[in-house]
Amino acid sequence: MTTTTTRNHYADRVGTADWDAVKTGLDDVGCALLPQLLTPAECRQVIALWDEPDRFRATINLRRHRFGDHGDYKYFREPFPEPVRALREALYPRLLPIARDWSEKLRWEAEWPETLQEWLEECHRAGQAKPTPILLRYEPGGWNALHRDLYGDKVFPLQVVLNLNDPGTDHTGGEFLLTEQRPRAQSRGTATLIPQGHGLAFTTREKPVRSVRGWSRGPVRHGVSVVRSGMRHTLGLVFHDAA
């Protein structure tokens, strides 16, 4: 299969999403499920990359850095495996209109070009040149603290995570957690069990919240609940690079 054919294959899957519904979910709660973007066989192939050290530029242990426990994640180095590159390139233009709508509502001083490559070139000129796609692995008892994936001043406000295992079969627990700090109110939490191969789009830093004066910023953080049994692997696709 040629590279172009493979890219189109992933782009076709991304195109099957109901993007109006995705926008509604992101607007309402800060996250939205996407359709199956990887087959079970493709998920296993991505998981197998864990044991190929030359694929990665860095490994982070959650306990050592007090980011969580019983888990690690690895940053891919370029060139990326085809699913990582193709999905990232296909998802960016679909998320771009939502990012621009949020930017207008919240008056962000940010503009994003039409293609991911152009945007990453802007990141690199700003000193953010380290790749950010990651492969994460959680063992029994593993969890990830609430956080934001911010690596510099250049930020794309949406990102995607794919679950590479079959929840309920390969692992129990390990829900994706998202908390939204609400104006003059307690924070709201959302827990999502992501089906195998499916993606979840979610906000990186904050989302628009309607207020009496129009729109205000609702700070958002994400994490992972305790994996009670089995192993959980995920693929994280961030659309800005790191300093």
PDB file of C-alpha atoms in Angstrom:
ATOM      1  CA  MET A   1       0.000   0.000   0.000  1.00  0.00           C
ATOM      2  CA  THR A   2       1.414   3.401  -0.945  1.00  0.00           C
ATOM      3  CA  THR A   3       1.860   6.155   1.577  1.00  0.00           C
ATOM      4  CA  THR A   4      -0.709   8.347  -0.210  1.00  0.00           C
ATOM      5  CA  THR A   5      -3.249   5.519  -0.215  1.00  0.00           C
ATOM      6  CA  THR A   6      -2.632   4.894   3.478  1.00  0.00           C
ATOM      7  CA  ARG A   7      -3.083   8.573   4.330  1.00  0.00           C
ATOM      8  CA  ASN A   8      -6.357   8.669   2.400  1.00  0.00           C
ATOM      9  CA  HIS A   9      -7.458   5.556   4.285  1.00  0.00           C
ATOM     10  CA  TYR A  10      -7.056   7.287   7.639  1.00  0.00           C
ATOM     11  CA  ALA A  11      -8.513  10.546   6.317  1.00  0.00           C
ATOM     12  CA  ASP A  12     -11.613   8.646   5.170  1.00  0.00           C
ATOM     13  CA  ARG A  13     -12.134   7.318   8.688  1.00  0.00           C
ATOM     14  CA  VAL A  14     -11.739  10.788  10.164  1.00  0.00           C
ATOM     15  CA  GLY A  15     -14.295  12.006   7.640  1.00  0.00           C
ATOM     16  CA  THR A  16     -16.944   9.571   8.910  1.00  0.00           C
ATOM     17  CA  ALA A  17     -17.276  11.522  12.166  1.00  0.00           C
ATOM     18  CA  ASP A  18     -20.353  13.673  12.671  1.00  0.00           C
ATOM     19  CA  TRP A  19     -18.345  16.858  13.051  1.00  0.00           C
ATOM     20  CA  ASP A  20     -21.373  18.945  13.984  1.00  0.00           C
ATOM     21  CA  ALA A  21     -21.956  16.571  16.902  1.00  0.00           C
ATOM     22  CA  VAL A  22     -18.256  16.676  17.768  1.00  0.00           C
ATOM     23  CA  LYS A  23     -18.403  20.471  17.940  1.00  0.00           C
ATOM     24  CA  THR A  24     -21.496  20.298  20.140  1.00  0.00           C
ATOM     25  CA  GLY A  25     -19.760  17.924  22.550  1.00  0.00           C
ATOM     26  CA  LEU A  26     -16.646  20.069  22.709  1.00  0.00           C
ATOM     27  CA  ASP A  27     -18.720  23.204  23.246  1.00  0.00           C
ATOM     28  CA  ASP A  28     -20.861  21.593  25.949  1.00  0.00           C
ATOM     29  CA  VAL A  29     -18.461  19.475  28.019  1.00  0.00           C
ATOM     30  CA  GLY A  30     -15.021  19.944  26.446  1.00  0.00           C
ATOM     31  CA  CYS A  31     -14.723  16.503  24.839  1.00  0.00           C
ATOM     32  CA  ALA A  32     -16.390  14.365  22.165  1.00  0.00           C
ATOM     33  CA  LEU A  33     -16.006  10.774  20.992  1.00  0.00           C
ATOM     34  CA  LEU A  34     -14.780  10.131  17.461  1.00  0.00           C
ATOM     35  CA  PRO A  35     -15.438   7.006  15.374  1.00  0.00           C
ATOM     36  CA  GLN A  36     -13.063   4.064  15.123  1.00  0.00           C
ATOM     37  CA  LEU A  37      -9.875   5.465  13.610  1.00  0.00           C
ATOM     38  CA  LEU A  38      -7.712   2.349  14.063  1.00  0.00           C
ATOM     39  CA  THR A  39      -8.685  -1.311  13.654  1.00  0.00           C
ATOM     40  CA  PRO A  40      -7.843  -3.778  16.451  1.00  0.00           C
ATOM     41  CA  ALA A  41      -4.937  -5.084  14.349  1.00  0.00           C
ATOM     42  CA  GLU A  42      -3.625  -1.546  13.829  1.00  0.00           C
ATOM     43  CA  CYS A  43      -3.957  -0.885  17.562  1.00  0.00           C
ATOM     44  CA  ARG A  44      -1.787  -3.919  18.282  1.00  0.00           C
ATOM     45  CA  GLN A  45       0.795  -2.705  15.767  1.00  0.00           C
ATOM     46  CA  VAL A  46       1.003   0.685  17.484  1.00  0.00           C
ATOM     47  CA  ILE A  47       1.282  -0.953  20.922  1.00  0.00           C
ATOM     48  CA  ALA A  48       4.157  -3.096  19.612  1.00  0.00           C
ATOM     49  CA  LEU A  49       6.125   0.081  18.864  1.00  0.00           C
ATOM     50  CA  TRP A  50       6.650   0.440  22.627  1.00  0.00           C
ATOM     51  CA  ASP A  51       9.484  -2.069  22.392  1.00  0.00           C
ATOM     52  CA  GLU A  52      11.267  -0.216  19.569  1.00  0.00           C
ATOM     53  CA  PRO A  53      13.358   2.395  21.426  1.00  0.00           C
ATOM     54  CA  ASP A  54      14.612   4.088  18.269  1.00  0.00           C
ATOM     55  CA  ARG A  55      11.040   5.266  17.608  1.00  0.00           C
ATOM     56  CA  PHE A  56      11.107   7.609  20.612  1.00  0.00           C
ATOM     57  CA  ARG A  57      13.003  10.712  21.726  1.00  0.00           C
ATOM     58  CA  ALA A  58      12.188  10.557  25.459  1.00  0.00           C
ATOM     59  CA  THR A  59      10.518   8.386  28.104  1.00  0.00           C
ATOM     60  CA  ILE A  60       8.686   9.831  31.114  1.00  0.00           C
ATOM     61  CA  ASN A  61       7.907   7.801  34.240  1.00  0.00           C
ATOM     62  CA  LEU A  62       4.745   9.047  35.940  1.00  0.00           C
ATOM     63  CA  ARG A  63       5.838   8.227  39.489  1.00  0.00           C
ATOM     64  CA  ARG A  64       9.315   9.732  39.136  1.00  0.00           C
ATOM     65  CA  HIS A  65       7.884  13.055  37.980  1.00  0.00           C
ATOM     66  CA  ARG A  66       4.884  12.886  40.343  1.00  0.00           C
ATOM     67  CA  PHE A  67       2.523  12.975  37.367  1.00  0.00           C
ATOM     68  CA  GLY A  68       0.727   9.812  38.479  1.00  0.00           C
ATOM     69  CA  ASP A  69       1.722   6.210  39.147  1.00  0.00           C
ATOM     70  CA  HIS A  70       2.312   2.794  37.558  1.00  0.00           C
ATOM     71  CA  GLY A  71       2.717   4.163  34.070  1.00  0.00           C
ATOM     72  CA  ASP A  72       5.038   5.696  31.519  1.00  0.00           C
ATOM     73  CA  TYR A  73       4.769   7.604  28.293  1.00  0.00           C
ATOM     74  CA  LYS A  74       7.124   7.991  25.358  1.00  0.00           C
ATOM     75  CA  TYR A  75       7.453  10.884  22.931  1.00  0.00           C
ATOM     76  CA  PHE A  76       7.759   9.756  19.315  1.00  0.00           C
ATOM     77  CA  ARG A  77      10.678  10.999  17.262  1.00  0.00           C
ATOM     78  CA  GLU A  78      10.400  11.793  13.576  1.00  0.00           C
ATOM     79  CA  PRO A  79       9.771  10.237  11.134  1.00  0.00           C
ATOM     80  CA  PHE A  80       6.490   9.175  12.722  1.00  0.00           C
ATOM     81  CA  PRO A  81       4.804   5.817  12.124  1.00  0.00           C
ATOM     82  CA  GLU A  82       2.230   6.221   9.374  1.00  0.00           C
ATOM     83  CA  PRO A  83      -0.879   6.074  11.627  1.00  0.00           C
ATOM     84  CA  VAL A  84       0.536   8.872  13.794  1.00  0.00           C
ATOM     85  CA  ARG A  85       1.435  11.124  10.889  1.00  0.00           C
ATOM     86  CA  ALA A  86      -1.657  10.427   8.793  1.00  0.00           C
ATOM     87  CA  LEU A  87      -4.178  10.799  11.615  1.00  0.00           C
ATOM     88  CA  ARG A  88      -2.571  13.999  12.872  1.00  0.00           C
ATOM     89  CA  GLU A  89      -2.660  15.520   9.385  1.00  0.00           C
ATOM     90  CA  ALA A  90      -6.269  14.420   8.799  1.00  0.00           C
ATOM     91  CA  LEU A  91      -7.609  15.583  12.167  1.00  0.00           C
ATOM     92  CA  TYR A  92      -6.068  19.063  12.180  1.00  0.00           C
ATOM     93  CA  PRO A  93      -8.236  20.609   9.404  1.00  0.00           C
ATOM     94  CA  ARG A  94     -11.373  19.103  10.962  1.00  0.00           C
ATOM     95  CA  LEU A  95     -10.609  20.639  14.345  1.00  0.00           C
ATOM     96  CA  LEU A  96      -9.441  23.956  12.892  1.00  0.00           C
ATOM     97  CA  PRO A  97     -12.931  25.543  12.431  1.00  0.00           C
ATOM     98  CA  ILE A  98     -13.761  24.744  16.061  1.00  0.00           C
ATOM     99  CA  ALA A  99     -10.477  26.271  17.226  1.00  0.00           C
ATOM    100  CA  ARG A 100     -11.156  29.419  15.215  1.00  0.00           C
ATOM    101  CA  ASP A 101     -14.698  29.699  16.576  1.00  0.00           C
ATOM    102  CA  TRP A 102     -13.389  29.459  20.126  1.00  0.00           C
ATOM    103  CA  SER A 103     -10.651  31.978  19.374  1.00  0.00           C
ATOM    104  CA  GLU A 104     -13.232  34.498  18.191  1.00  0.00           C
ATOM    105  CA  LYS A 105     -15.438  33.965  21.245  1.00  0.00           C
ATOM    106  CA  LEU A 106     -12.575  34.214  23.741  1.00  0.00           C
ATOM    107  CA  ARG A 107     -10.571  36.855  21.850  1.00  0.00           C
ATOM    108  CA  TRP A 108      -7.415  34.802  21.772  1.00  0.00           C
ATOM    109  CA  GLU A 109      -4.485  36.441  20.077  1.00  0.00           C
ATOM    110  CA  ALA A 110      -3.873  33.359  17.982  1.00  0.00           C
ATOM    111  CA  GLU A 111      -4.220  32.402  14.350  1.00  0.00           C
ATOM    112  CA  TRP A 112      -3.727  28.960  12.876  1.00  0.00           C
ATOM    113  CA  PRO A 113      -2.938  28.330   9.195  1.00  0.00           C
ATOM    114  CA  GLU A 114      -4.841  25.928   6.973  1.00  0.00           C
ATOM    115  CA  THR A 115      -2.413  23.007   7.202  1.00  0.00           C
ATOM    116  CA  LEU A 116      -0.699  21.255  10.072  1.00  0.00           C
ATOM    117  CA  GLN A 117       2.673  21.568   8.356  1.00  0.00           C
ATOM    118  CA  GLU A 118       2.381  25.368   8.181  1.00  0.00           C
ATOM    119  CA  TRP A 119       1.362  25.505  11.837  1.00  0.00           C
ATOM    120  CA  LEU A 120       4.257  23.307  12.960  1.00  0.00           C
ATOM    121  CA  GLU A 121       6.653  25.520  11.015  1.00  0.00           C
ATOM    122  CA  GLU A 122       5.337  28.453  13.065  1.00  0.00           C
ATOM    123  CA  CYS A 123       5.961  26.452  16.242  1.00  0.00           C
ATOM    124  CA  HIS A 124       9.517  25.706  15.126  1.00  0.00           C
ATOM    125  CA  ARG A 125      10.243  29.366  14.375  1.00  0.00           C
ATOM    126  CA  ALA A 126       9.094  30.147  17.926  1.00  0.00           C
ATOM    127  CA  GLY A 127      11.548  27.619  19.366  1.00  0.00           C
ATOM    128  CA  GLN A 128       9.050  24.764  19.749  1.00  0.00           C
ATOM    129  CA  ALA A 129      10.602  22.049  17.584  1.00  0.00           C
ATOM    130  CA  LYS A 130      10.343  18.854  19.659  1.00  0.00           C
ATOM    131  CA  PRO A 131       7.664  16.370  18.513  1.00  0.00           C
ATOM    132  CA  THR A 132       4.772  15.842  20.926  1.00  0.00           C
ATOM    133  CA  PRO A 133       2.812  12.724  19.792  1.00  0.00           C
ATOM    134  CA  ILE A 134       3.037  10.206  22.628  1.00  0.00           C
ATOM    135  CA  LEU A 135       2.432   6.545  23.382  1.00  0.00           C
ATOM    136  CA  LEU A 136       1.222   5.936  26.942  1.00  0.00           C
ATOM    137  CA  ARG A 137       1.162   2.699  28.936  1.00  0.00           C
ATOM    138  CA  TYR A 138      -0.581   2.106  32.269  1.00  0.00           C
ATOM    139  CA  GLU A 139      -0.163  -1.007  34.431  1.00  0.00           C
ATOM    140  CA  PRO A 140      -2.641  -2.140  37.127  1.00  0.00           C
ATOM    141  CA  GLY A 141      -2.935   0.707  39.617  1.00  0.00           C
ATOM    142  CA  GLY A 142      -1.813   3.236  37.020  1.00  0.00           C
ATOM    143  CA  TRP A 143      -3.319   6.697  36.815  1.00  0.00           C
ATOM    144  CA  ASN A 144      -2.496  10.131  35.430  1.00  0.00           C
ATOM    145  CA  ALA A 145      -2.954  13.350  37.390  1.00  0.00           C
ATOM    146  CA  LEU A 146      -5.079  16.178  36.038  1.00  0.00           C
ATOM    147  CA  HIS A 147      -2.912  18.332  33.789  1.00  0.00           C
ATOM    148  CA  ARG A 148      -2.610  20.284  30.547  1.00  0.00           C
ATOM    149  CA  ASP A 149      -0.326  19.489  27.608  1.00  0.00           C
ATOM    150  CA  LEU A 150       1.283  22.902  27.194  1.00  0.00           C
ATOM    151  CA  TYR A 151       4.824  23.136  25.831  1.00  0.00           C
ATOM    152  CA  GLY A 152       5.330  26.826  25.056  1.00  0.00           C
ATOM    153  CA  ASP A 153       3.512  29.949  23.920  1.00  0.00           C
ATOM    154  CA  LYS A 154       2.286  28.320  20.705  1.00  0.00           C
ATOM    155  CA  VAL A 155      -0.824  26.284  21.529  1.00  0.00           C
ATOM    156  CA  PHE A 156      -3.472  24.561  19.440  1.00  0.00           C
ATOM    157  CA  PRO A 157      -6.549  24.416  21.687  1.00  0.00           C
ATOM    158  CA  LEU A 158      -7.731  20.890  20.843  1.00  0.00           C
ATOM    159  CA  GLN A 159      -6.122  17.455  20.867  1.00  0.00           C
ATOM    160  CA  VAL A 160      -7.054  13.789  20.395  1.00  0.00           C
ATOM    161  CA  VAL A 161      -6.373  10.579  22.312  1.00  0.00           C
ATOM    162  CA  LEU A 162      -7.001   7.046  20.995  1.00  0.00           C
ATOM    163  CA  ASN A 163      -7.513   4.003  23.212  1.00  0.00           C
ATOM    164  CA  LEU A 164      -5.470   1.094  21.828  1.00  0.00           C
ATOM    165  CA  ASN A 165      -6.945  -1.575  24.129  1.00  0.00           C
ATOM    166  CA  ASP A 166     -10.424  -3.050  24.511  1.00  0.00           C
ATOM    167  CA  PRO A 167     -11.911  -1.703  27.768  1.00  0.00           C
ATOM    168  CA  GLY A 168     -13.626  -4.369  29.821  1.00  0.00           C
ATOM    169  CA  THR A 169     -11.511  -7.055  28.148  1.00  0.00           C
ATOM    170  CA  ASP A 170      -7.922  -5.788  28.218  1.00  0.00           C
ATOM    171  CA  HIS A 171      -8.391  -3.530  31.231  1.00  0.00           C
ATOM    172  CA  THR A 172     -10.930  -2.246  33.737  1.00  0.00           C
ATOM    173  CA  GLY A 173     -10.965   1.314  34.998  1.00  0.00           C
ATOM    174  CA  GLY A 174      -8.770   3.798  33.202  1.00  0.00           C
ATOM    175  CA  GLU A 175     -11.508   6.231  32.248  1.00  0.00           C
ATOM    176  CA  PHE A 176     -10.480   9.477  30.601  1.00  0.00           C
ATOM    177  CA  LEU A 177     -11.167  12.293  33.058  1.00  0.00           C
ATOM    178  CA  LEU A 178     -11.829  15.932  32.272  1.00  0.00           C
ATOM    179  CA  THR A 179     -12.599  18.691  34.760  1.00  0.00           C
ATOM    180  CA  GLU A 180     -13.919  22.127  33.904  1.00  0.00           C
ATOM    181  CA  GLN A 181     -13.558  25.005  36.355  1.00  0.00           C
ATOM    182  CA  ARG A 182     -16.856  26.881  36.182  1.00  0.00           C
ATOM    183  CA  PRO A 183     -17.273  30.585  36.987  1.00  0.00           C
ATOM    184  CA  ARG A 184     -18.432  31.124  40.576  1.00  0.00           C
ATOM    185  CA  ALA A 185     -19.271  27.405  40.908  1.00  0.00           C
ATOM    186  CA  GLN A 186     -17.730  24.039  41.739  1.00  0.00           C
ATOM    187  CA  SER A 187     -15.759  22.280  39.003  1.00  0.00           C
ATOM    188  CA  ARG A 188     -17.588  19.840  36.729  1.00  0.00           C
ATOM    189  CA  GLY A 189     -16.106  16.421  35.935  1.00  0.00           C
ATOM    190  CA  THR A 190     -16.635  14.160  32.936  1.00  0.00           C
ATOM    191  CA  ALA A 191     -15.496  10.513  32.708  1.00  0.00           C
ATOM    192  CA  THR A 192     -15.333   8.718  29.353  1.00  0.00           C
ATOM    193  CA  LEU A 193     -14.522   5.087  28.597  1.00  0.00           C
ATOM    194  CA  ILE A 194     -13.067   5.210  25.087  1.00  0.00           C
ATOM    195  CA  PRO A 195     -13.767   2.147  22.878  1.00  0.00           C
ATOM    196  CA  GLN A 196     -10.798   0.413  21.270  1.00  0.00           C
ATOM    197  CA  GLY A 197      -9.460   2.283  18.249  1.00  0.00           C
ATOM    198  CA  HIS A 198     -11.789   5.231  18.775  1.00  0.00           C
ATOM    199  CA  GLY A 199     -10.594   8.758  19.353  1.00  0.00           C
ATOM    200  CA  LEU A 200     -11.650  11.356  21.868  1.00  0.00           C
ATOM    201  CA  ALA A 201     -11.248  15.012  20.947  1.00  0.00           C
ATOM    202  CA  PHE A 202     -10.857  17.352  23.898  1.00  0.00           C
ATOM    203  CA  THR A 203      -9.776  20.837  24.828  1.00  0.00           C
ATOM    204  CA  THR A 204      -6.142  21.439  25.702  1.00  0.00           C
ATOM    205  CA  ARG A 205      -6.395  24.403  28.068  1.00  0.00           C
ATOM    206  CA  GLU A 206      -9.801  26.121  28.213  1.00  0.00           C
ATOM    207  CA  LYS A 207     -13.174  26.322  26.480  1.00  0.00           C
ATOM    208  CA  PRO A 208     -15.790  29.029  25.964  1.00  0.00           C
ATOM    209  CA  VAL A 209     -18.459  29.262  28.654  1.00  0.00           C
ATOM    210  CA  ARG A 210     -21.460  31.511  28.093  1.00  0.00           C
ATOM    211  CA  SER A 211     -21.723  34.288  30.664  1.00  0.00           C
ATOM    212  CA  VAL A 212     -23.851  37.363  31.271  1.00  0.00           C
ATOM    213  CA  ARG A 213     -21.263  39.424  29.370  1.00  0.00           C
ATOM    214  CA  GLY A 214     -20.984  37.038  26.449  1.00  0.00           C
ATOM    215  CA  TRP A 215     -18.232  34.432  26.783  1.00  0.00           C
ATOM    216  CA  SER A 216     -15.769  33.623  29.537  1.00  0.00           C
ATOM    217  CA  ARG A 217     -12.887  31.154  29.730  1.00  0.00           C
ATOM    218  CA  GLY A 218     -13.531  27.808  31.386  1.00  0.00           C
ATOM    219  CA  PRO A 219     -10.165  26.291  32.412  1.00  0.00           C
ATOM    220  CA  VAL A 220      -9.979  22.548  31.706  1.00  0.00           C
ATOM    221  CA  ARG A 221      -7.624  19.777  32.805  1.00  0.00           C
ATOM    222  CA  HIS A 222      -7.528  16.109  31.862  1.00  0.00           C
ATOM    223  CA  GLY A 223      -6.201  12.884  33.358  1.00  0.00           C
ATOM    224  CA  VAL A 224      -6.842   9.140  33.690  1.00  0.00           C
ATOM    225  CA  SER A 225      -8.619   7.296  36.508  1.00  0.00           C
ATOM    226  CA  VAL A 226      -7.005   4.292  38.207  1.00  0.00           C
ATOM    227  CA  VAL A 227      -6.572   1.220  35.999  1.00  0.00           C
ATOM    228  CA  ARG A 228      -7.995  -1.497  38.237  1.00  0.00           C
ATOM    229  CA  SER A 229      -6.813  -4.472  36.188  1.00  0.00           C
ATOM    230  CA  GLY A 230      -4.993  -5.216  32.948  1.00  0.00           C
ATOM    231  CA  MET A 231      -2.979  -2.894  30.738  1.00  0.00           C
ATOM    232  CA  ARG A 232      -4.091   0.326  29.070  1.00  0.00           C
ATOM    233  CA  HIS A 233      -2.250   1.862  26.096  1.00  0.00           C
ATOM    234  CA  THR A 234      -3.220   5.110  24.411  1.00  0.00           C
ATOM    235  CA  LEU A 235      -1.945   7.226  21.548  1.00  0.00           C
ATOM    236  CA  GLY A 236      -1.919  10.966  22.232  1.00  0.00           C
ATOM    237  CA  LEU A 237      -1.989  13.430  19.341  1.00  0.00           C
ATOM    238  CA  VAL A 238      -1.094  16.997  20.287  1.00  0.00           C
ATOM    239  CA  PHE A 239      -1.067  19.550  17.464  1.00  0.00           C
ATOM    240  CA  HIS A 240       1.671  21.872  18.726  1.00  0.00           C
ATOM    241  CA  ASP A 241       5.319  20.983  19.228  1.00  0.00           C
ATOM    242  CA  ALA A 242       7.414  21.514  22.364  1.00  0.00           C
ATOM    243  CA  ALA A 243      10.222  23.880  23.320  1.00  0.00           C
TER     244      ALA A 243
END
